[in-house]
Amino acid sequence: MSIWNYVVTAHKPTNVTHSCVGNFTSSGELNLIIAKCTRIEIHLLSPQGLQPMLDVPIYGRIATLELFRPHGETQDLLFIATERYKFCVLQWDAETSELITRAMGDVSDRIGRPTDNGQIGIIDPECRLIGLHLYDGLFKVIPFDNKGQLKEAFNIRLEELQVLDIKFLYGCSKPTIVVLYQDNKDARHVKTYEVSLKDKDFVEGPWSQNNLDNGAALLIPVPPPLCGVLIIGEETIVYCSANAFKAIPIKPSITRAYGRVDSDGSRYLLGDYNGLLQLLVITHEKEKVTGLKIELLGETSIASTISYLDNAVVYIGSSYGDSQLIKLNMHPDAKGSYVEVLERYVNLGPIVDFCVVDLERQGQGQVVTCSGAYKDGSLRVVRNGIGINEQASVELQGIKGMWSLRSSTEDAFDTFLVVSFISETRILAMNMEDELEETEIEGFCSEVQTLFCHDAVYNQLVQVTSSSVRLVSSITRELRNEWNAPAGYSINVATANATQVLLATGGGHLVYLEIGDGVLTEVKHSQLEYEVSCLDINPIGENPSYSQLAVVGMWTDISVRLFSLPDLNLITKEPLGGEIIPRSVLLCAFEGISYLLCALGDGHLLNFLLNTTTGELTDRKKISLGTQPITLRTFSSKNTTYVFAASDRPTVIYSSNKKLLYSNVNLKEVSHMCPFNTAAFPDSLAIAKEGELTIGTIDDIQKLHIRSILLGEQPRRICHQEQSRTFAICSVKYNQSGGDESEMHVIRLLDDQTFDFISTYPLDTFEYGCSILSCSFSDDSSVYYCVGTAYVLPEESEPTKGRILVFMVEDGKLQLIAEKETKGAVYSLNAFNGKLLAAINQKIQLYKWMLRDDGSRELQSECGHHGHILALYVQTRGDFIVVGDLMKSISLLIYKHEEGAIEERARDYNANWMSAVEILDDDVYLGAENSFNIFTVRKNSEGATDEERGRLDVVGEYHLGEFINRFRHGSLVMRLPDSDVGQIPTVIFGSVNGVIGVIASLPHEQYVFLEKLQTSLRKVIKGVGGLSHEHWRSFNNEKKTVEAKNFLDGDLIESFLDLNRSKMDEIAKQMGVSVEELCKRVEDLTRLH
Amino acid sequence: MGSVLGDWPSYDPHNFSQLRPSDPSTPSKMTPTTYQPTHNRTLPPPDQVITTETKNILLRHIYQRAEEKLRPKRAAPEHLLPEHGCKQLRASVQDTPC
C-alpha cells in the first residue's frame, strides 16, 4: 500500500523571484541576495565574480525580500515575509558565520480577503516602520522604536480596494506611502498617505495624481535629492512629486522588473515581458527634474528581478528563463546591443510538462522537461550521474587490470596503457597519429599477469608480477633491477608509488621496497597472522611521491590495518565487522581532509576520517554502492582528485563542501578503470567493461546534469515515442513584428538524440495544443501520436470546440491519419484498453479506433461520463480511471466492458483545485492542488455502505510549497533490483519553480523509523528565522490547515548527513541505533534521486 | 547616448575586474553550501516576537475619538501650565477607566 510517502527534492528551485544588494555579511562587503521561492542564496561580490556563500532553506514561500539598515547598525538586515503570513528579520553574524533572527512574527489576520495582486512588503527609508499590504482594504504597520526594535503591529483601513503597488516616498518628515490603485471604473490613480504612528491612522498625503496610464502597475520611489515617484505604465512613464510632473511616451510594453543604478536615483534599468532591457534616465538640474529619457540597451532573459551590482555588472533574475549576470558596455556590439552576458544560471522553471525516458537505453531514467516561457522556452534533459563520453573503444575480453605509464618522469602526459590478462600482459601506446596501437616494453614480463604497475622516479617504471618486482627504464625500456619473491612464495597483491613498493605474498608476508636509481631495496619485511587481501600506499602527505602510511586489508579477521613506513610498525587496527572481506583500500585526501576508503566484496564501501599523524580512524560510515566487489582508483579531472569505484554500479566519489558525495556513472558495469591522460585525449579514463576497453572523457562532476535545448518558443506538452525515436511537443511561438503580436500553435516532431525539429504541423488560428500521447490501438500494430486541442476564442469563457488529431511518423514526417472534432478542449489523452480516453471539458469520453471499408481509420465515440466541472487530469490503470477536476478534487471511475459504459465509483468530496494526479497503486491516488499542497486518497472497497464505498478517504496530506504541473512514474537513478532502494516505487514531479522532486512510497516499518528521525531532526535543525517546520509542512488552503500526515520531508531527513558528529550522535542516541546504521539508512535514501 | 551610459557606479573597483565572460553554452555552476542552523539564535529575543494588536480598527477609532472628546476639556490648563498640566492630565486619564 503506497500510503507512506517520502518527498524529496532532486533539483532545487531555480526560479528567481526576488533579489537585492547590500552590505549583509559585513559592513565592507557587498552581497547579492537571491530568493528562489523557498530558498535564499547569499553571494559575495568579488573580483572573480559572484562568489556563492550560502543556500538557505526558508520554511515558507517568500513573498517579500528587502534589505534595510536600522539606525545605529553597521550592516544591513534582511526582512523576509512569507505567503503564509510569517515574517522574520535576519542578521548575519560574521563571527560564527550564522544567520541569527532579530525578530519574527505572524502578520496574519483572522478575517480579511487576501489581495489578488500578491502581497506587498515595504520598509520606510528612514526605518520608522515596515508596511504590509496583505488583505484588501488593510495596510499593516510594524513600527520600529528608536533603538531599531520592532513593536506590536497594527492595521490601518485603506480605502483603495484594488491596489496595484505601494511604495514609501523618500525625504518625507513623516513616513509617507504612495498607492497606485484602480477604481471601480477601471481607471488608475496614485494617492499619497502619511502614516501617523501615534494615531495609528492615515493622514491625507502631500499630493495625488488621477487618471494615469491604464496599464500603470509599477511604482519606483526616487531617493533624495530628487524624491517623488516614477509610475511605469504600458504606454507612458510618469515622474510625479509634490511639485513636478513629467511624462514620456514609450513603445507599448509591460515592465516586469526594475533595478536602481545610481544612489541618487537618476538612472534605472527596466526589464519588460519580452526580455528587453531599457535604461530610464531622470534628467535634472540640481534638484529640479527637467525630464525623462529612455534608451534601449539590449535583450536579456525575461527578468523578474534586476539588481545593479557593481562596475556596470547587473544580475538579471528570471522566472521564465535562465538567470544571467550581464555587463553594460559603453559601446554597442555588432547587433547594436549594449548588453554582454557574462554568466548564465540554469532555471528549469516553470516546468509545465515533462516525460521520463531512457534515451541511452541504460536502464536509467532521464527527465525531459518543457521549461521556460515565451521566448525563453526550452527543453531540458535532466539526468542523474556522470556520463562517460566515449572517444575510442576496442573489444578486449578478460581484462584483469590496467595502468597508465609515462615515457619519462617529466612527461606531462601518459604514453603507455598496460592491460593485464590472466596469463599475459599487453602494452598499448599512443602512436604519432594519436592512435592506440600495441607496443612492447622490453623490460616487462609480458607472459604473465601483471599485479601492479607504476611510474617511478629516475625515468623508471615498476611492474609487479606474481614472482617478482621489475624496475625498468622508461627511456631504454630495459630492465634495470629485479626483486624476486622468496622461493615457494608468490606475490598476491602489490601496490606502488613513485618511490615505494608494498607487496604481500602468501603466508601473510608483507614486504616493503624502496626505489632508487636502478635499484630496488628491500627495506622491511613483516609477517602478519593472516593473508593480506588488499593494500595501498597512495601518498596523501606533503610529499607527493612518498607515503608515510600503508593501509592493508586482511582476510580472516576482516580488518584494515595502518602501518607506518618505512618501519612497518602497526599503528591502527580497525575490525570491519561482518564476514565480507575488504577487496580494495585507498588512502585519499579531498579538500584537505584525509580519508581511508575500504571497499568490501559485497559492494559496500566504508569510509573513515584519517588522522595522518596518529593514524586514528574516526567517523566510520558505510554505504552500499552495488552488489559486486569494488575496485577503488583515484583520478584527476580539471586539477581535482576524484575516486572511481569500479563495480556493477560504477560510482565517482568526490567531495563538496567537505562532505563526501557519490555520483553514479552512466555505465552498466565497470571491472577496471585507470586514468589515461594523453595529449590526444587529455583527462581521459580507460575503462574495462563487458569485454570492451573504452577510452572516454568524463562529464563535469556533479550529481544532476542538465542539457538545455533553447527553442525560442514555449513548449507546453511533451511525449516520447520509442519506436520512431522521436519526441513530439505542443508548442507556442510568439511573434512580434512591428507592434503586432500574435501567437502560433504548432505540433513539432524532434529527433530524440539531436533534438532537431524534423517536422512541424501548424494548428489552426486560435487552436491550442492541450494534450499529447504516443499510443497504439487494438487490432493495429502501428504507433501513433495523438494530440488533443482546443479552439480558444476570445469571446468564450470555456472552449466549445476542439480536435483530436492522430498522427503517424512516416519518413520523419508527421502524417495526419485521422481527426475527430470534439465539443470542447481535450485536456487529457490516455491509452485505455486499446482505445483512446479523452477528457473533454466536463466529460470523459472513450473512443474506439475503427477500420473503415476503404481501409482508412477513424476515431468513433464509444461511451462517456459527465459530471465534472472540468476534467483536467486523467490517469488510468486497468479499467480504473482517476480524474483530477478543476475544483472537485479526485474522482474514481470504472469502465464496464459488458455495458460499454463508464461509471463513477468513488470521489473525494473536498473542494481541491487540482493541478496534477497520479495513481500510486490500485487503491491509492496522489493529487496536487493549487495551494501548493499534495495529498493522497484511498479507495475504500471494504466500506460497509454504498456511501462509504463511494468516498475516497484522504490518507495523506502535506504542504509541499510547490505548484506541481505533472507527476510521472519513473526514477532518475538506475534501479538495482536486488538493492533495498530498488524495491521502492517512485513518482517524479515537476513544478513551476523548476523543482524536480521524487515521491517514494516506503514500507511501513521504514516510514515509522524515518518519521521518528524527522521528529528528532526538527529539534536539532532549526528553521531559519524561527519559522517552524511543522507549521510549514501542514496542509493549508483557503478552507483548512491540518498537520501533515503520511508524508515525510526527505530534504530535512537527508540533511542529517550534513550534521556534525556530535549532533549525529545525539540523534542516533534518541533513535536507539548506531550513527553508522543511521548514516547508511539515510545515505540509501539519497540514492533515490 | 554615451553620456547616460557611462559612469556606472562603483562600490569597489575590484569587483568583477577579473571576471571573464564564460562560454554561453556552459551555464555557471554555483553550488553554495546548504545552511542547516543548529544554534539557538534562530529564535528571536522574546520581545521581538511580533503580533498584530487584536483591537478591531473600528473599536480603536471609537476609543480614540472618545479620548479626543475628553481631551479638549482638560487641555485648557495645558497652555497655562504646560509642564505641570501635562503631568496632571496623564494621571487623570489613567484614572478615568477605573
Tab-separated table of N, CA and C in Angstrom, chain A residues 158-260:
chain	number	residue	atom	x	y	z
A	158	LEU	N	-7.475	50.915	4.562
A	158	LEU	CA	-7.033	51.533	3.310
A	158	LEU	C	-8.252	51.555	2.400
A	159	GLU	N	-8.661	52.758	1.982
A	159	GLU	CA	-9.907	52.862	1.213
A	159	GLU	C	-9.801	52.205	-0.147
A	160	GLU	N	-8.599	52.226	-0.716
A	160	GLU	CA	-8.438	51.701	-2.059
A	160	GLU	C	-8.430	50.172	-2.006
A	161	LEU	N	-9.372	49.566	-2.722
A	161	LEU	CA	-9.503	48.111	-2.625
A	161	LEU	C	-8.684	47.374	-3.683
A	162	GLN	N	-8.543	47.986	-4.847
A	162	GLN	CA	-7.769	47.308	-5.904
A	162	GLN	C	-6.393	47.955	-6.006
A	163	VAL	N	-5.527	47.560	-5.119
A	163	VAL	CA	-4.199	48.170	-5.063
A	163	VAL	C	-3.261	47.451	-6.021
A	164	LEU	N	-2.518	48.205	-6.794
A	164	LEU	CA	-1.552	47.606	-7.718
A	164	LEU	C	-0.139	47.681	-7.167
A	165	ASP	N	0.175	48.765	-6.476
A	165	ASP	CA	1.512	48.869	-5.884
A	165	ASP	C	1.491	49.924	-4.782
A	166	ILE	N	2.349	49.725	-3.804
A	166	ILE	CA	2.533	50.721	-2.743
A	166	ILE	C	4.036	50.859	-2.505
A	167	LYS	N	4.501	52.080	-2.371
A	167	LYS	CA	5.911	52.297	-2.029
A	167	LYS	C	5.998	53.426	-1.010
A	168	PHE	N	7.088	53.447	-0.260
A	168	PHE	CA	7.355	54.576	0.613
A	168	PHE	C	8.040	55.661	-0.198
A	169	LEU	N	7.702	56.905	0.087
A	169	LEU	CA	8.386	58.023	-0.550
A	169	LEU	C	9.619	58.374	0.264
A	170	TYR	N	10.628	58.827	-0.426
A	170	TYR	CA	11.851	59.289	0.255
A	170	TYR	C	11.672	60.746	0.677
A	171	GLY	N	12.448	61.135	1.651
A	171	GLY	CA	12.588	62.544	2.011
A	171	GLY	C	11.356	63.168	2.632
A	172	CYS	N	10.549	62.370	3.323
A	172	CYS	CA	9.353	62.922	3.953
A	172	CYS	C	9.572	62.963	5.465
A	173	SER	N	9.143	64.025	6.096
A	173	SER	CA	9.368	64.146	7.537
A	173	SER	C	8.526	63.113	8.287
A	174	LYS	N	7.342	62.797	7.771
A	174	LYS	CA	6.548	61.705	8.328
A	174	LYS	C	6.570	60.556	7.314
A	175	PRO	N	6.538	59.309	7.776
A	175	PRO	CA	6.525	58.200	6.803
A	175	PRO	C	5.337	58.338	5.864
A	176	THR	N	5.615	58.278	4.570
A	176	THR	CA	4.567	58.552	3.583
A	176	THR	C	4.568	57.457	2.519
A	177	ILE	N	3.387	56.929	2.255
A	177	ILE	CA	3.295	55.916	1.198
A	177	ILE	C	2.614	56.515	-0.025
A	178	VAL	N	2.953	55.942	-1.169
A	178	VAL	CA	2.248	56.296	-2.390
A	178	VAL	C	1.563	55.022	-2.878
A	179	VAL	N	0.273	55.140	-3.171
A	179	VAL	CA	-0.548	53.973	-3.520
A	179	VAL	C	-1.003	54.102	-4.968
A	180	LEU	N	-0.708	53.084	-5.745
A	180	LEU	CA	-1.223	53.021	-7.119
A	180	LEU	C	-2.412	52.075	-7.089
A	181	TYR	N	-3.568	52.560	-7.548
A	181	TYR	CA	-4.761	51.727	-7.418
A	181	TYR	C	-5.667	51.906	-8.623
A	182	GLN	N	-6.644	51.034	-8.694
A	182	GLN	CA	-7.622	51.077	-9.782
A	182	GLN	C	-8.981	51.331	-9.140
A	183	ASP	N	-9.774	52.217	-9.744
A	183	ASP	CA	-11.094	52.458	-9.141
A	183	ASP	C	-12.116	51.514	-9.771
A	184	ASN	N	-13.381	51.673	-9.368
A	184	ASN	CA	-14.371	50.705	-9.875
A	184	ASN	C	-14.758	50.964	-11.327
A	185	LYS	N	-14.185	52.027	-11.919
A	185	LYS	CA	-14.383	52.216	-13.368
A	185	LYS	C	-13.121	51.801	-14.126
A	186	ASP	N	-12.252	51.075	-13.457
A	186	ASP	CA	-11.011	50.557	-14.045
A	186	ASP	C	-10.010	51.645	-14.421
A	187	ALA	N	-10.189	52.842	-13.897
A	187	ALA	CA	-9.187	53.891	-14.125
A	187	ALA	C	-8.142	53.795	-13.014
A	188	ARG	N	-6.933	54.211	-13.337
A	188	ARG	CA	-5.839	54.062	-12.370
A	188	ARG	C	-5.334	55.424	-11.881
A	189	HIS	N	-5.060	55.473	-10.600
A	189	HIS	CA	-4.638	56.724	-9.975
A	189	HIS	C	-3.554	56.437	-8.942
A	190	VAL	N	-2.826	57.505	-8.552
A	190	VAL	CA	-1.961	57.360	-7.379
A	190	VAL	C	-2.383	58.380	-6.337
A	191	LYS	N	-2.117	58.007	-5.102
A	191	LYS	CA	-2.532	58.812	-3.973
A	191	LYS	C	-1.459	58.664	-2.914
A	192	THR	N	-1.227	59.679	-2.106
A	192	THR	CA	-0.239	59.553	-1.027
A	192	THR	C	-0.932	59.654	0.327
A	193	TYR	N	-0.358	58.939	1.280
A	193	TYR	CA	-0.844	58.993	2.659
A	193	TYR	C	0.352	59.130	3.581
A	194	GLU	N	0.200	59.939	4.604
A	194	GLU	CA	1.186	59.912	5.689
A	194	GLU	C	0.695	58.906	6.711
A	195	VAL	N	1.640	58.153	7.283
A	195	VAL	CA	1.257	57.197	8.313
A	195	VAL	C	1.491	57.866	9.661
A	196	SER	N	0.437	58.034	10.390
A	196	SER	CA	0.570	58.611	11.725
A	196	SER	C	0.676	57.460	12.719
A	197	LEU	N	1.880	57.269	13.238
A	197	LEU	CA	2.089	56.132	14.140
A	197	LEU	C	1.374	56.367	15.469
A	198	LYS	N	1.218	57.629	15.826
A	198	LYS	CA	0.585	57.952	17.099
A	198	LYS	C	-0.911	57.637	17.028
A	199	ASP	N	-1.549	58.092	15.971
A	199	ASP	CA	-2.993	57.867	15.853
A	199	ASP	C	-3.322	56.525	15.206
A	200	LYS	N	-2.294	55.822	14.774
A	200	LYS	CA	-2.488	54.555	14.063
A	200	LYS	C	-3.470	54.733	12.901
A	201	ASP	N	-3.214	55.752	12.110
A	201	ASP	CA	-4.137	56.038	11.012
A	201	ASP	C	-3.388	56.762	9.894
A	202	PHE	N	-4.062	56.834	8.758
A	202	PHE	CA	-3.507	57.603	7.652
A	202	PHE	C	-3.934	59.055	7.782
A	203	VAL	N	-3.069	59.930	7.308
A	203	VAL	CA	-3.417	61.332	7.140
A	203	VAL	C	-3.224	61.604	5.656
A	204	GLU	N	-4.165	62.318	5.062
A	204	GLU	CA	-4.079	62.650	3.631
A	204	GLU	C	-2.661	63.132	3.284
A	205	GLY	N	-2.077	62.604	2.210
A	205	GLY	CA	-0.690	62.908	1.888
A	205	GLY	C	-0.526	64.199	1.119
A	206	PRO	N	0.715	64.503	0.729
A	206	PRO	CA	1.001	65.792	0.118
A	206	PRO	C	0.449	65.956	-1.301
A	207	TRP	N	0.236	64.855	-2.020
A	207	TRP	CA	-0.242	65.017	-3.389
A	207	TRP	C	-0.921	63.743	-3.874
A	208	SER	N	-1.580	63.869	-5.009
A	208	SER	CA	-2.147	62.697	-5.673
A	208	SER	C	-2.172	62.983	-7.170
A	209	GLN	N	-2.393	61.953	-7.944
A	209	GLN	CA	-2.422	62.143	-9.395
A	209	GLN	C	-3.466	61.188	-9.977
A	210	ASN	N	-4.459	61.737	-10.623
A	210	ASN	CA	-5.522	60.908	-11.158
A	210	ASN	C	-5.298	60.572	-12.626
A	211	ASN	N	-6.032	59.542	-13.045
A	211	ASN	CA	-6.109	59.159	-14.458
A	211	ASN	C	-4.749	58.960	-15.110
A	212	LEU	N	-4.130	57.906	-14.679
A	212	LEU	CA	-2.841	57.532	-15.242
A	212	LEU	C	-3.052	56.558	-16.385
A	213	ASP	N	-1.949	56.139	-16.958
A	213	ASP	CA	-1.922	55.061	-17.958
A	213	ASP	C	-2.756	53.879	-17.451
A	214	ASN	N	-3.589	53.321	-18.316
A	214	ASN	CA	-4.423	52.181	-17.903
A	214	ASN	C	-3.614	50.936	-17.587
A	215	GLY	N	-2.369	50.938	-18.021
A	215	GLY	CA	-1.526	49.788	-17.736
A	215	GLY	C	-0.526	50.069	-16.632
A	216	ALA	N	-0.665	51.201	-15.948
A	216	ALA	CA	0.292	51.529	-14.886
A	216	ALA	C	0.224	50.464	-13.808
A	217	ALA	N	1.356	49.892	-13.456
A	217	ALA	CA	1.325	48.796	-12.492
A	217	ALA	C	2.520	48.801	-11.566
A	218	LEU	N	3.440	49.721	-11.777
A	218	LEU	CA	4.683	49.665	-11.011
A	218	LEU	C	5.084	51.069	-10.569
A	219	LEU	N	5.449	51.179	-9.304
A	219	LEU	CA	5.925	52.446	-8.759
A	219	LEU	C	7.398	52.314	-8.428
A	220	ILE	N	8.168	53.340	-8.745
A	220	ILE	CA	9.581	53.355	-8.352
A	220	ILE	C	9.806	54.630	-7.537
A	221	PRO	N	10.066	54.487	-6.249
A	221	PRO	CA	10.317	55.677	-5.455
A	221	PRO	C	11.707	56.222	-5.775
A	222	VAL	N	11.833	57.518	-5.875
A	222	VAL	CA	13.107	58.142	-6.242
A	222	VAL	C	13.740	58.701	-4.970
A	223	PRO	N	14.996	58.343	-4.723
A	223	PRO	CA	15.640	58.805	-3.485
A	223	PRO	C	16.020	60.283	-3.544
A	224	PRO	N	16.409	60.859	-2.418
A	224	PRO	CA	16.851	62.244	-2.399
A	224	PRO	C	18.095	62.383	-3.278
A	225	PRO	N	18.396	63.496	-3.852
A	225	PRO	CA	17.705	64.768	-3.590
A	225	PRO	C	16.429	64.980	-4.407
A	226	LEU	N	16.172	64.101	-5.425
A	226	LEU	CA	15.031	64.398	-6.293
A	226	LEU	C	13.703	64.075	-5.623
A	227	CYS	N	13.655	62.920	-4.984
A	227	CYS	CA	12.435	62.387	-4.354
A	227	CYS	C	11.307	62.243	-5.373
A	228	GLY	N	10.114	61.958	-4.896
A	228	GLY	CA	8.996	61.711	-5.789
A	228	GLY	C	8.958	60.257	-6.229
A	229	VAL	N	8.161	59.977	-7.276
A	229	VAL	CA	7.962	58.589	-7.687
A	229	VAL	C	7.847	58.506	-9.200
A	230	LEU	N	8.329	57.385	-9.749
A	230	LEU	CA	8.134	57.098	-11.163
A	230	LEU	C	6.979	56.116	-11.268
A	231	ILE	N	6.079	56.387	-12.188
A	231	ILE	CA	4.939	55.490	-12.385
A	231	ILE	C	5.115	54.863	-13.762
A	232	ILE	N	5.323	53.550	-13.779
A	232	ILE	CA	5.632	52.874	-15.037
A	232	ILE	C	4.345	52.303	-15.616
A	233	GLY	N	3.957	52.787	-16.753
A	233	GLY	CA	2.764	52.280	-17.429
A	233	GLY	C	3.149	51.449	-18.633
A	234	GLU	N	2.138	51.099	-19.431
A	234	GLU	CA	2.420	50.308	-20.629
A	234	GLU	C	2.722	51.209	-21.831
A	235	GLU	N	2.232	52.454	-21.743
A	235	GLU	CA	2.482	53.358	-22.868
A	235	GLU	C	3.163	54.647	-22.452
A	236	THR	N	3.183	54.902	-21.149
A	236	THR	CA	3.835	56.119	-20.674
A	236	THR	C	4.613	55.829	-19.401
A	237	ILE	N	5.589	56.670	-19.165
A	237	ILE	CA	6.263	56.682	-17.877
A	237	ILE	C	6.139	58.099	-17.341
A	238	VAL	N	5.763	58.186	-16.084
A	238	VAL	CA	5.478	59.483	-15.478
A	238	VAL	C	6.370	59.652	-14.263
A	239	TYR	N	6.921	60.855	-14.128
A	239	TYR	CA	7.577	61.196	-12.870
A	239	TYR	C	6.648	62.151	-12.132
A	240	CYS	N	6.440	61.901	-10.875
A	240	CYS	CA	5.451	62.651	-10.128
A	240	CYS	C	5.999	62.992	-8.752
A	241	SER	N	5.838	64.215	-8.342
A	241	SER	CA	6.174	64.565	-6.968
A	241	SER	C	5.269	65.729	-6.587
A	242	ALA	N	5.470	66.260	-5.391
A	242	ALA	CA	4.580	67.318	-4.926
A	242	ALA	C	4.651	68.522	-5.852
A	243	ASN	N	5.823	68.728	-6.471
A	243	ASN	CA	5.927	69.952	-7.269
A	243	ASN	C	6.390	69.727	-8.704
A	244	ALA	N	6.352	68.498	-9.171
A	244	ALA	CA	6.741	68.284	-10.565
A	244	ALA	C	5.950	67.140	-11.170
A	245	PHE	N	5.733	67.216	-12.472
A	245	PHE	CA	5.063	66.154	-13.210
A	245	PHE	C	5.684	66.122	-14.591
A	246	LYS	N	6.337	64.992	-14.899
A	246	LYS	CA	6.940	64.852	-16.221
A	246	LYS	C	6.493	63.505	-16.780
A	247	ALA	N	6.219	63.477	-18.072
A	247	ALA	CA	5.776	62.212	-18.677
A	247	ALA	C	6.455	62.020	-20.012
A	248	ILE	N	6.753	60.736	-20.338
A	248	ILE	CA	7.206	60.449	-21.696
A	248	ILE	C	6.442	59.239	-22.217
A	249	PRO	N	6.183	59.242	-23.522
A	249	PRO	CA	5.568	58.045	-24.101
A	249	PRO	C	6.638	56.979	-24.310
A	250	ILE	N	6.256	55.717	-24.223
A	250	ILE	CA	7.188	54.634	-24.528
A	250	ILE	C	6.532	53.691	-25.522
A	251	LYS	N	7.315	52.871	-26.149
A	251	LYS	CA	6.783	51.808	-27.005
A	251	LYS	C	5.945	50.892	-26.135
A	252	PRO	N	4.759	50.499	-26.575
A	252	PRO	CA	3.906	49.657	-25.715
A	252	PRO	C	4.651	48.430	-25.212
A	253	SER	N	4.630	48.274	-23.917
A	253	SER	CA	5.393	47.175	-23.318
A	253	SER	C	4.976	47.042	-21.863
A	254	ILE	N	5.124	45.855	-21.309
A	254	ILE	CA	4.797	45.644	-19.900
A	254	ILE	C	6.103	45.489	-19.134
A	255	THR	N	6.348	46.400	-18.197
A	255	THR	CA	7.587	46.347	-17.430
A	255	THR	C	7.407	45.375	-16.267
A	256	ARG	N	8.319	44.411	-16.177
A	256	ARG	CA	8.193	43.376	-15.169
A	256	ARG	C	9.106	43.599	-13.966
A	257	ALA	N	10.214	44.311	-14.205
A	257	ALA	CA	11.186	44.437	-13.117
A	257	ALA	C	11.977	45.715	-13.311
A	258	TYR	N	12.475	46.241	-12.212
A	258	TYR	CA	13.353	47.397	-12.332
A	258	TYR	C	14.501	47.255	-11.357
A	259	GLY	N	15.586	47.959	-11.643
A	259	GLY	CA	16.714	47.995	-10.730
A	259	GLY	C	17.298	49.398	-10.747
A	260	ARG	N	17.507	49.944	-9.567
A	260	ARG	CA	18.060	51.290	-9.498
A	260	ARG	C	19.559	51.218	-9.732
